[in-house]
mmCIF file of C-alpha atoms in Angstrom:
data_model
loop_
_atom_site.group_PDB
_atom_site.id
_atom_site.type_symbol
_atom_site.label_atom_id
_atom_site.label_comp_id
_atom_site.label_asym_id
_atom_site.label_seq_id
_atom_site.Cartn_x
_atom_site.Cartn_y
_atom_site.Cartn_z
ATOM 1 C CA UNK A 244 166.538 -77.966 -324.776
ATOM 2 C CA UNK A 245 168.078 -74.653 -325.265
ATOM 3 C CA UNK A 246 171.749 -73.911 -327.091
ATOM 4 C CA UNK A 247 173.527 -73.940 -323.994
ATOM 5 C CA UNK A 248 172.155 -77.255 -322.316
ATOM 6 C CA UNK A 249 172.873 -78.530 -325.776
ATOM 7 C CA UNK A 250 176.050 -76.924 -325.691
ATOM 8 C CA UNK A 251 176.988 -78.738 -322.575
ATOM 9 C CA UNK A 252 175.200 -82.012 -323.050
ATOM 10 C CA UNK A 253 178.163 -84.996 -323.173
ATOM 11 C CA UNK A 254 177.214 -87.576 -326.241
ATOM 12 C CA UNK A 255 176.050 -90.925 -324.927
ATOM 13 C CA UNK A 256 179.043 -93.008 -325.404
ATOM 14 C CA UNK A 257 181.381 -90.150 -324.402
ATOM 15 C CA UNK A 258 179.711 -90.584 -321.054
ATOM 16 C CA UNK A 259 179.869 -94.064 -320.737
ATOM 17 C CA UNK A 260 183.209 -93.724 -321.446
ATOM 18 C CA UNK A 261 184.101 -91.039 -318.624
ATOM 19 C CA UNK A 262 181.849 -93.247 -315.769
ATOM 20 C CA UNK A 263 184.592 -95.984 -316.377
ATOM 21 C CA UNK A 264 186.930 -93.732 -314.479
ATOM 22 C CA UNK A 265 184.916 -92.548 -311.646
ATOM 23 C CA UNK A 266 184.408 -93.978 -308.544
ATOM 24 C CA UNK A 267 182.457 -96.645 -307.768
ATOM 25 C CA UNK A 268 179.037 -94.582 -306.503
ATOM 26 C CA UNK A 269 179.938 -91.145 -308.246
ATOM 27 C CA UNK A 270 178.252 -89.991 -311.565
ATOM 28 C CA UNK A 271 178.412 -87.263 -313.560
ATOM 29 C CA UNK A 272 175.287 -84.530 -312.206
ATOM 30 C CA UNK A 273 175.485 -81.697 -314.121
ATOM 31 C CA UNK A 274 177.591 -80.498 -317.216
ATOM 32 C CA UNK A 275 178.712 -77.227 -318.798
ATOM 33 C CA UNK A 276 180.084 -75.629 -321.577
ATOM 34 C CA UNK A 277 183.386 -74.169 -321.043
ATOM 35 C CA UNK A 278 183.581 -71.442 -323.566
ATOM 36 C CA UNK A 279 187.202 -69.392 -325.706
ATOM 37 C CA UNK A 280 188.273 -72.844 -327.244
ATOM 38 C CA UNK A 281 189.108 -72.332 -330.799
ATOM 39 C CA UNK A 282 189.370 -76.476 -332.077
ATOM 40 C CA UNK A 283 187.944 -78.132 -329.021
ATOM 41 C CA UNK A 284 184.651 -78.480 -326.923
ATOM 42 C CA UNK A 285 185.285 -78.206 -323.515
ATOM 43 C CA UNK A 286 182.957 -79.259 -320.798
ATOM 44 C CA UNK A 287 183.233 -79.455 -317.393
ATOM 45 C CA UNK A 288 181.862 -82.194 -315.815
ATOM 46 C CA UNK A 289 180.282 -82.282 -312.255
ATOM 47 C CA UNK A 290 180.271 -85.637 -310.162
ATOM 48 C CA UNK A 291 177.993 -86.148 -307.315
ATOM 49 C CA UNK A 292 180.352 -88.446 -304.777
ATOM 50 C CA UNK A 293 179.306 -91.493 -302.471
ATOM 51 C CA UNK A 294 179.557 -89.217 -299.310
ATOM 52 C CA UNK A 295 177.302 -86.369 -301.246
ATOM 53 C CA UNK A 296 179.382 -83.692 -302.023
ATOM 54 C CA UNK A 297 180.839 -82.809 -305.408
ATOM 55 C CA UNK A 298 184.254 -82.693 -307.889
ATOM 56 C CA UNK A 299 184.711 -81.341 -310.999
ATOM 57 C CA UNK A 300 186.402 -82.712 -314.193
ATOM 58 C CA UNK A 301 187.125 -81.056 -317.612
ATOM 59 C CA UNK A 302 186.342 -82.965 -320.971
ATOM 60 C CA UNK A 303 187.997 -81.947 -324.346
ATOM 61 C CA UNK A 304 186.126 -83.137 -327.476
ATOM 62 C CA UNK A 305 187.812 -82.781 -330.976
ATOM 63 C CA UNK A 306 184.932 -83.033 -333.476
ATOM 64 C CA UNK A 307 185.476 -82.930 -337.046
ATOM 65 C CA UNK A 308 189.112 -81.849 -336.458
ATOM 66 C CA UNK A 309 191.768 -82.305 -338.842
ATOM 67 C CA UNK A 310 195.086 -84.150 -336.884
ATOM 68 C CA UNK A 311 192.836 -84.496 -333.523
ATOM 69 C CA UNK A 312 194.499 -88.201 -332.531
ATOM 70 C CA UNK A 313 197.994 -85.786 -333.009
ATOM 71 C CA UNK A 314 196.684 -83.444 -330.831
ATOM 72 C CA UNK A 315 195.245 -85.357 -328.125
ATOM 73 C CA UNK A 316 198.301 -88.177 -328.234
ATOM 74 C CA UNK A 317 200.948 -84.880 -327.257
ATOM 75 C CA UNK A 318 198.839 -83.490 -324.959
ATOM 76 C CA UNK A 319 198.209 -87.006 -323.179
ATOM 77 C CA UNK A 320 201.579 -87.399 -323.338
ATOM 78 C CA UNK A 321 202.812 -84.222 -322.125
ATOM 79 C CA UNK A 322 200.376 -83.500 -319.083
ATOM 80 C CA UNK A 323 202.107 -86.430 -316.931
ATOM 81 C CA UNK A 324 205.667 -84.642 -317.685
ATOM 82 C CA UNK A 325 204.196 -82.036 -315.299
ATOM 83 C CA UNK A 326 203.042 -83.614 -312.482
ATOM 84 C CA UNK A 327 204.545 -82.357 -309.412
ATOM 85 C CA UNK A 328 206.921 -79.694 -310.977
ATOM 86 C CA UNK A 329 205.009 -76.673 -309.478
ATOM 87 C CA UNK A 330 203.529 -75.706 -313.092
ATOM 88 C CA UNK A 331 199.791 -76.087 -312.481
ATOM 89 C CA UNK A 332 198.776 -78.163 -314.909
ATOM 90 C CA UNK A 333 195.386 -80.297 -315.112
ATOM 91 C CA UNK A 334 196.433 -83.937 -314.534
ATOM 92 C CA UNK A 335 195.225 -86.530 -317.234
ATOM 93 C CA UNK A 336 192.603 -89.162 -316.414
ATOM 94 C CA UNK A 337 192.231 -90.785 -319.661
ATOM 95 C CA UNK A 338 192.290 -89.980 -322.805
ATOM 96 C CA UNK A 339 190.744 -91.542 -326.372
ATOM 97 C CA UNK A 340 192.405 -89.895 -329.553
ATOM 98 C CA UNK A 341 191.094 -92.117 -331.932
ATOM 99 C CA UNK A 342 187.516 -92.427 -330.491
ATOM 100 C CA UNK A 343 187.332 -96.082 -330.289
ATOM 101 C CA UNK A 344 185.079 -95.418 -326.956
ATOM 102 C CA UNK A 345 183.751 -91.806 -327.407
ATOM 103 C CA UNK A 346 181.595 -90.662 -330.559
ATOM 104 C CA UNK A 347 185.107 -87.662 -331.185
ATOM 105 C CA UNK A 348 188.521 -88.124 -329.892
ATOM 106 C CA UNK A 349 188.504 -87.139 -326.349
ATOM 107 C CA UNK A 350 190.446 -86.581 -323.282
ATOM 108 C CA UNK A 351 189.425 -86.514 -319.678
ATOM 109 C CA UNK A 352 191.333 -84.502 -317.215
ATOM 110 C CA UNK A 353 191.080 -83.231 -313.611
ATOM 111 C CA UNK A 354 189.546 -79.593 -313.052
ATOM 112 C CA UNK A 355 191.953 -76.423 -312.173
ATOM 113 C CA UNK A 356 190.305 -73.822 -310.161
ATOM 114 C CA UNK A 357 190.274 -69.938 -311.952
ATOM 115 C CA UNK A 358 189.037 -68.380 -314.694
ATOM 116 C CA UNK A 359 190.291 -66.639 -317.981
ATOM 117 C CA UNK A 360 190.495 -62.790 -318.036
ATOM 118 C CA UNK A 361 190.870 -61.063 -321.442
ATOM 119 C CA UNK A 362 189.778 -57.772 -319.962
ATOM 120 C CA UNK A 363 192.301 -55.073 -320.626
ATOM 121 C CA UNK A 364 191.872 -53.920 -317.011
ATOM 122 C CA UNK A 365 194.562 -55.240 -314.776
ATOM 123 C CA UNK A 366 196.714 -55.947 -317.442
ATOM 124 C CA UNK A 367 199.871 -53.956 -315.900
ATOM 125 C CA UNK A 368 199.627 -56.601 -313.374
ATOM 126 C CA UNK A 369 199.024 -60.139 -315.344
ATOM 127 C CA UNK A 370 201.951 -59.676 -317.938
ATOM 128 C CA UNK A 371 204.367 -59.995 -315.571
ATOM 129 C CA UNK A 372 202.690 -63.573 -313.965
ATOM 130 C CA UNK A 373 202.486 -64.720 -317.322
ATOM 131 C CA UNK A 374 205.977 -63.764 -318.258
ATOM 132 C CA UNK A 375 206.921 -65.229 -315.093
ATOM 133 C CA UNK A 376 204.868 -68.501 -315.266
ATOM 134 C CA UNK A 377 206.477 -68.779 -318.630
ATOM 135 C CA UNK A 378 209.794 -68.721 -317.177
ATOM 136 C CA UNK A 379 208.661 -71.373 -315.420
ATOM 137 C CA UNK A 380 207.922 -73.660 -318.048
ATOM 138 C CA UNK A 381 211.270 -72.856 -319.860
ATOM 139 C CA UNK A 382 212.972 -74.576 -316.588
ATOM 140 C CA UNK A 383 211.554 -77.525 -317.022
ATOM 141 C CA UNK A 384 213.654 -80.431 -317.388
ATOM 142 C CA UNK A 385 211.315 -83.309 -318.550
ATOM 143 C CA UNK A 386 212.131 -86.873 -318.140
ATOM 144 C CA UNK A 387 211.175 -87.247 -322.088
ATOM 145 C CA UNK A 388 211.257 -84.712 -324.570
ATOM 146 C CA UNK A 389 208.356 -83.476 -326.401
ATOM 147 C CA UNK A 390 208.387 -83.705 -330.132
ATOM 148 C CA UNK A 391 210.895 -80.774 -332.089
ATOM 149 C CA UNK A 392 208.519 -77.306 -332.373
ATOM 150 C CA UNK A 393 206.673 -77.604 -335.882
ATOM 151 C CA UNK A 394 206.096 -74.304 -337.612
ATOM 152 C CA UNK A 395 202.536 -72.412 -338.043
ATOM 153 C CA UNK A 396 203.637 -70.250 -341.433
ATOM 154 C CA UNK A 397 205.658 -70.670 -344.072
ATOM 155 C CA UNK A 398 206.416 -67.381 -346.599
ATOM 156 C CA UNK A 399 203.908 -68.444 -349.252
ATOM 157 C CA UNK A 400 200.977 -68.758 -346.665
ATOM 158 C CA UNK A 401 200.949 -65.852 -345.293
ATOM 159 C CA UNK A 402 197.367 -63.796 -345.516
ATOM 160 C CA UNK A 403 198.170 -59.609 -346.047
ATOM 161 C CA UNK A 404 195.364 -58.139 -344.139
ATOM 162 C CA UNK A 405 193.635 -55.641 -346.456
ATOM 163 C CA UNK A 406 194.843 -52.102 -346.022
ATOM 164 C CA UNK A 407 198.077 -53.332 -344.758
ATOM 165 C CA UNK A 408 201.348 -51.437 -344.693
ATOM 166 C CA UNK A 409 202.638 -53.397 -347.952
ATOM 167 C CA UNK A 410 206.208 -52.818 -347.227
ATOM 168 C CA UNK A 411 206.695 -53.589 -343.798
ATOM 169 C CA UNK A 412 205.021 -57.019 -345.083
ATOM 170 C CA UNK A 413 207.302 -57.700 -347.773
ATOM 171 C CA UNK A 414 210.159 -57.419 -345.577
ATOM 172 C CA UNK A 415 208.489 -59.534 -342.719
ATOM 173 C CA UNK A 416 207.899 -62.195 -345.122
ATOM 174 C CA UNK A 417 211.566 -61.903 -346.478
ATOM 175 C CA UNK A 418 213.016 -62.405 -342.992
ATOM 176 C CA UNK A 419 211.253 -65.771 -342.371
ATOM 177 C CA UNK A 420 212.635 -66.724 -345.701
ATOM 178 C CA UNK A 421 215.545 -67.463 -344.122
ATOM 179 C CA UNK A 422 216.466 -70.240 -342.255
ATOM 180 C CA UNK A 423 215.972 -70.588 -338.428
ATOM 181 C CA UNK A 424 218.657 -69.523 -336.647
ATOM 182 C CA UNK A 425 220.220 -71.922 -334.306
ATOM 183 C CA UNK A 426 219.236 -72.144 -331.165
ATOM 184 C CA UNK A 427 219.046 -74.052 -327.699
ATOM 185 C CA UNK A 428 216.212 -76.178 -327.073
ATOM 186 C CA UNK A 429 213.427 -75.722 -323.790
ATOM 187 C CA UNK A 430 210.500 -77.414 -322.850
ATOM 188 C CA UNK A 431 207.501 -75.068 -324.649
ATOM 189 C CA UNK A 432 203.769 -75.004 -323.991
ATOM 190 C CA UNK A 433 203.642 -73.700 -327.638
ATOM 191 C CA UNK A 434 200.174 -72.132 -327.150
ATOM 192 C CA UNK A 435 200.911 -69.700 -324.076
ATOM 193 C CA UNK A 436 198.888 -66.681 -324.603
ATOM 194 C CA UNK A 437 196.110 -65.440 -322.173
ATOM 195 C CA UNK A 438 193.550 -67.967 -323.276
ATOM 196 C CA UNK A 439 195.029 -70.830 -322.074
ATOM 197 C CA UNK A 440 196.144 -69.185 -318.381
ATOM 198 C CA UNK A 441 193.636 -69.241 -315.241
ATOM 199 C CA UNK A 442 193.846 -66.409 -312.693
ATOM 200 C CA UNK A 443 192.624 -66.150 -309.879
ATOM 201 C CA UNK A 444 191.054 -62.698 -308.962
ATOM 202 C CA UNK A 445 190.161 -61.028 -305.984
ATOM 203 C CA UNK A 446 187.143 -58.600 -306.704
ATOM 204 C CA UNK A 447 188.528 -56.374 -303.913
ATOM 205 C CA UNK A 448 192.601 -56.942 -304.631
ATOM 206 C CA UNK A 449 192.857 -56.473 -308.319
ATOM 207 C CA UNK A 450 196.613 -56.614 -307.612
ATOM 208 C CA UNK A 451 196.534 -59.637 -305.014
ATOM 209 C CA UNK A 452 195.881 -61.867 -308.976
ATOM 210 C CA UNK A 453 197.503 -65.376 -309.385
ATOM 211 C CA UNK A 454 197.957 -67.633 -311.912
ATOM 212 C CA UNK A 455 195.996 -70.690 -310.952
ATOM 213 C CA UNK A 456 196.109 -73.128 -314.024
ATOM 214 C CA UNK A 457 198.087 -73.438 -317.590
ATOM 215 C CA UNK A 458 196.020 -75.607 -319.738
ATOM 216 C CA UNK A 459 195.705 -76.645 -323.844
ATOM 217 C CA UNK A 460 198.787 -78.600 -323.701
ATOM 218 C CA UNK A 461 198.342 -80.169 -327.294
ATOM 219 C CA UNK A 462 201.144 -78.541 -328.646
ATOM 220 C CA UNK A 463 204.095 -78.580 -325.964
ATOM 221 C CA UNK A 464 207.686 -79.205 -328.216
ATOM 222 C CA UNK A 465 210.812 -78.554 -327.935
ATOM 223 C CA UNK A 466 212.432 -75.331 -329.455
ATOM 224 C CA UNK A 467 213.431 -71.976 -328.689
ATOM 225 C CA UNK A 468 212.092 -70.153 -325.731
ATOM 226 C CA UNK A 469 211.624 -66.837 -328.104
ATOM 227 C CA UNK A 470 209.353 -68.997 -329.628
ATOM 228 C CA UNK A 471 206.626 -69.075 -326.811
ATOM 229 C CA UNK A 472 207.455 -65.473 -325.831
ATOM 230 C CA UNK A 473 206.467 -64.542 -329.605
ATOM 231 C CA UNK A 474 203.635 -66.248 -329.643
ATOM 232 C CA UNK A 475 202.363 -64.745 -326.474
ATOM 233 C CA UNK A 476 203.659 -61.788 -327.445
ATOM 234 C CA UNK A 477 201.650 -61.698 -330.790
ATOM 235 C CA UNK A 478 198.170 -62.723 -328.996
ATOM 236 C CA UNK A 479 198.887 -59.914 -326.371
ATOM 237 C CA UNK A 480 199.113 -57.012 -329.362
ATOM 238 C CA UNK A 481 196.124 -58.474 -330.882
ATOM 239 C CA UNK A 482 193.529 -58.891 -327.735
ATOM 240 C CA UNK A 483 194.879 -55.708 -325.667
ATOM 241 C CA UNK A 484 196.718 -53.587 -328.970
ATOM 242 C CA UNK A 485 200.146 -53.569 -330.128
ATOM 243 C CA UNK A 486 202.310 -52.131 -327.602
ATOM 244 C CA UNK A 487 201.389 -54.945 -324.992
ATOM 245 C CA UNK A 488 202.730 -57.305 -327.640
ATOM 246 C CA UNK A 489 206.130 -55.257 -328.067
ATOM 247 C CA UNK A 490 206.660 -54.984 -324.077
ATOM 248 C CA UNK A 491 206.077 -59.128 -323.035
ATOM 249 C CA UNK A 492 209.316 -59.516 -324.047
ATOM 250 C CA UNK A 493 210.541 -56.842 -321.478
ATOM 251 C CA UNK A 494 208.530 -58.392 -319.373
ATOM 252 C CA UNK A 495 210.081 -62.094 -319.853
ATOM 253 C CA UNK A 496 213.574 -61.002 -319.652
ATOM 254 C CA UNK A 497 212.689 -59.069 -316.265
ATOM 255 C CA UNK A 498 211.038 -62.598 -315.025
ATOM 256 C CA UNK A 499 214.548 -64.035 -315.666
ATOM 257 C CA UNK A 500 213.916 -65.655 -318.634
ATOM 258 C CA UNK A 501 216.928 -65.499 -321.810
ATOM 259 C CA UNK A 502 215.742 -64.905 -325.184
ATOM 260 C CA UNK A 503 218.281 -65.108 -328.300
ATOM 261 C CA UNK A 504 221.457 -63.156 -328.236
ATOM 262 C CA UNK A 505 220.855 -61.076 -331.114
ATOM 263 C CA UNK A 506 218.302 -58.062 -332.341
ATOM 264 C CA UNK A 507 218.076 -60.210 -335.580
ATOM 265 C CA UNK A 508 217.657 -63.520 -334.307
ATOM 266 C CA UNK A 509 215.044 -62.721 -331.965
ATOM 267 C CA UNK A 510 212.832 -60.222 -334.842
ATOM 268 C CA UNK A 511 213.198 -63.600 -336.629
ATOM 269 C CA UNK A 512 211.270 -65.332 -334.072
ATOM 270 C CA UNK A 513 208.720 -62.627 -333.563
ATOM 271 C CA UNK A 514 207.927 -61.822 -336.685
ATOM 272 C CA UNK A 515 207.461 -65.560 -337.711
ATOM 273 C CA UNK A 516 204.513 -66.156 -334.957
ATOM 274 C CA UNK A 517 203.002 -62.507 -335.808
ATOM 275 C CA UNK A 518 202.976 -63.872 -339.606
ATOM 276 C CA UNK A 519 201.206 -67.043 -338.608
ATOM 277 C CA UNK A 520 198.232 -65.045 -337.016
ATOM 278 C CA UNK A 521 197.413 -63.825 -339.647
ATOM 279 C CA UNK A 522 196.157 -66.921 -340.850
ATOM 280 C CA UNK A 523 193.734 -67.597 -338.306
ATOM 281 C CA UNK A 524 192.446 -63.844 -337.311
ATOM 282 C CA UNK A 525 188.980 -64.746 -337.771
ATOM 283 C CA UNK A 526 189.339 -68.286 -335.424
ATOM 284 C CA UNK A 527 190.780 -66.377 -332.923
ATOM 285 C CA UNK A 528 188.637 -63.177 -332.912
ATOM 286 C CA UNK A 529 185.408 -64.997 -332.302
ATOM 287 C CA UNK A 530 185.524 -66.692 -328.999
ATOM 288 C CA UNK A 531 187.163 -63.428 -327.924
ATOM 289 C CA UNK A 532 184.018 -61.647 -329.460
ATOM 290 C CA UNK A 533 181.648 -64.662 -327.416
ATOM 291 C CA UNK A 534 183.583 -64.037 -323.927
ATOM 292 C CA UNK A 535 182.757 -60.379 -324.076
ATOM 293 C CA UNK A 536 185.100 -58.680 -325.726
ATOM 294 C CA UNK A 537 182.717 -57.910 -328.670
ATOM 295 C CA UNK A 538 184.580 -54.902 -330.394
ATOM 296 C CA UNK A 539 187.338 -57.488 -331.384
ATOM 297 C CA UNK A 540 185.807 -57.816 -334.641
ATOM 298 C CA UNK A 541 187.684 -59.756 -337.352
ATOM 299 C CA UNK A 542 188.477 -56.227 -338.947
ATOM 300 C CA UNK A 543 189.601 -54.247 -335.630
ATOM 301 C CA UNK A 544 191.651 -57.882 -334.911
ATOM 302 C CA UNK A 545 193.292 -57.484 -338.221
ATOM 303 C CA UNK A 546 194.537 -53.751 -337.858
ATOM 304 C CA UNK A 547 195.647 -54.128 -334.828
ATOM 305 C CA UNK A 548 198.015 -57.130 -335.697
ATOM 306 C CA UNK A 549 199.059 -55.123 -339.154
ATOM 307 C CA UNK A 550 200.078 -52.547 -336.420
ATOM 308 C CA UNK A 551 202.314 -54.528 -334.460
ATOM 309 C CA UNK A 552 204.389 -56.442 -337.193
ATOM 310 C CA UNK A 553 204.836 -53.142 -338.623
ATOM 311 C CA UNK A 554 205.781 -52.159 -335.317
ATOM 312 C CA UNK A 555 208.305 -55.278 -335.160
ATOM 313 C CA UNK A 556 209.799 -54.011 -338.492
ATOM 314 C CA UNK A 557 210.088 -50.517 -337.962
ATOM 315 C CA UNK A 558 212.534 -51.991 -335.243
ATOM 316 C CA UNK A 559 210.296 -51.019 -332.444
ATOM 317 C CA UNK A 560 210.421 -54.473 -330.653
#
């Protein structure tokens, strides 16, 4: 067997489990690894029909995952909040967070057509889909509310890269010191960032791109819309370089979408997701480095998001 058939192999009880929800006559035919998942394997599953043709399904497996059953439980629980809003969002099958059925905790979802792109050419046209598909999530009006936001970094976790402007540091740190300013509360994928967005792509209309699918739905909360801009923002400087990261919010407010009233609430916002990548630069780096984008090294990844806070603190956001 080679590394990707093993890859893409689905565990024996993980597929009994997933045949209970097909219909009667279909099985699963072929399997593959869906690759640029940092905590989850992702697989997506091909079943043969009764009348012969095919449909696809996506499985996400948390193995050896620290608060997977927390993960899976929101994202179970948010994905049927979506359904028929006009956000395209995968619809949930089933789902097993404590793997009493599967060998991991698991969840079972239908497939979304499109792919990721983490290219850097076309980029003047997917920021503003993204900032406008954002938009649309922040309109959202869910029958339940997800859970309040939970923050990624506090001021004593924070990891200096080395070489780092020192000074801009120490004063990004001291702003999220403080407390959160207030704010009013959205619906929030929490995770929005180029990664977790499908596009479709016309080879011969670059600029005729769509946004097909919004997907990792684990973390959806409630909070502050400058949240999810930040966070997108902060992914943006660090796959494409820092000045993509200080224009998404440009591009969100174009879109429609209202950020915080004031220069110093919304740095506070920006500067506390920027702060909390730097705790996971070498997570995120590598499936960038495994879908092509090889000169993202941990290193290059690192200078590029000591770059943009300094960027935020020089006042340049």
């Amino acid at each position: 067997m080679t590394n990707h058939e093993e890859a893409a192999a689905v565990r024996p009880l993980t597929l009994a489990w997933v045949s209970r929800y097909l219909e009667a006559g279909e099985r699963v035919v072929r399997t593959e690894a869906l690759h640029g998942g940092i905590t989850a394997e992702v697989r997506r599953l091909t079943v043969g029909t009764g009348d012969g043709g095919t449909r696809d399904l996506v499985l996400r497996t948390f193995v050896d995952v620290e608060h997977a059953e927390d993960w899976l439980t929101r994202e179970a629980g948010a994905l049927p909040l979506l359904t028929g809003t006009g956000v395209p969002a995968p619809g949930l099958i089933a789902v097993d967070p404590t793997a009493a059925h599967c060998e991991y905790p698991s969840l079972l979802m239908t497939h979304l057509a499109g792919r990721t792109v983490l290219d850097d050419e076309g980029l003047e046209t997917r920021v503003p889909l993204l900032a406008r598909q954002l938009v649309a999530i922040h309109a959202l009006r869910p029958v339940e509310r997800p859970r309040e936001y939970v923050a990624w970094t506090t001021a004593d976790t924070v990891v200096i890269p080395k070489g780092a402007d020192a000074a801009a540091w120490a004063a990004a740190i001291d702003v999220i010191r403080k407390p959160a300013p207030p704010y009013e509360g959205r619906f929030l994928h929490r995770d929005f960032q180029p990664g977790n967005v499908l596009f479709d792509m016309p080879p011969q209309e670059p600029a005729g791109a769509r946004i097909t699918g919004v997907v990792d739905w684990a973390a959806a909360s409630w909070g502050p819309t400058d949240l999810d801009v930040a966070h997108c923002s902060a992914i943006l400087a660090l796959l494409h370089g820092p000045a993509w990261g200080l224009r998404f919010a440009e591009a969100y407010e174009a879109a429609g979408g209202v950020l915080a009233a004031t220069a110093s609430e919304r740095l506070y916002w920006r500067v506390r997701d920027g702060l909390a990548s730097s705790e996971e630069v070498r997570l995120v780096a590598q499936p960038w480095r495994e879908a092509g984008r090889t000169e993202l090294t941990t290193r290059a990844v690192e200078e590029r998001l000591d770059a943009y806070v300094t960027a935020l603190m020089d006042g340049l956001g």
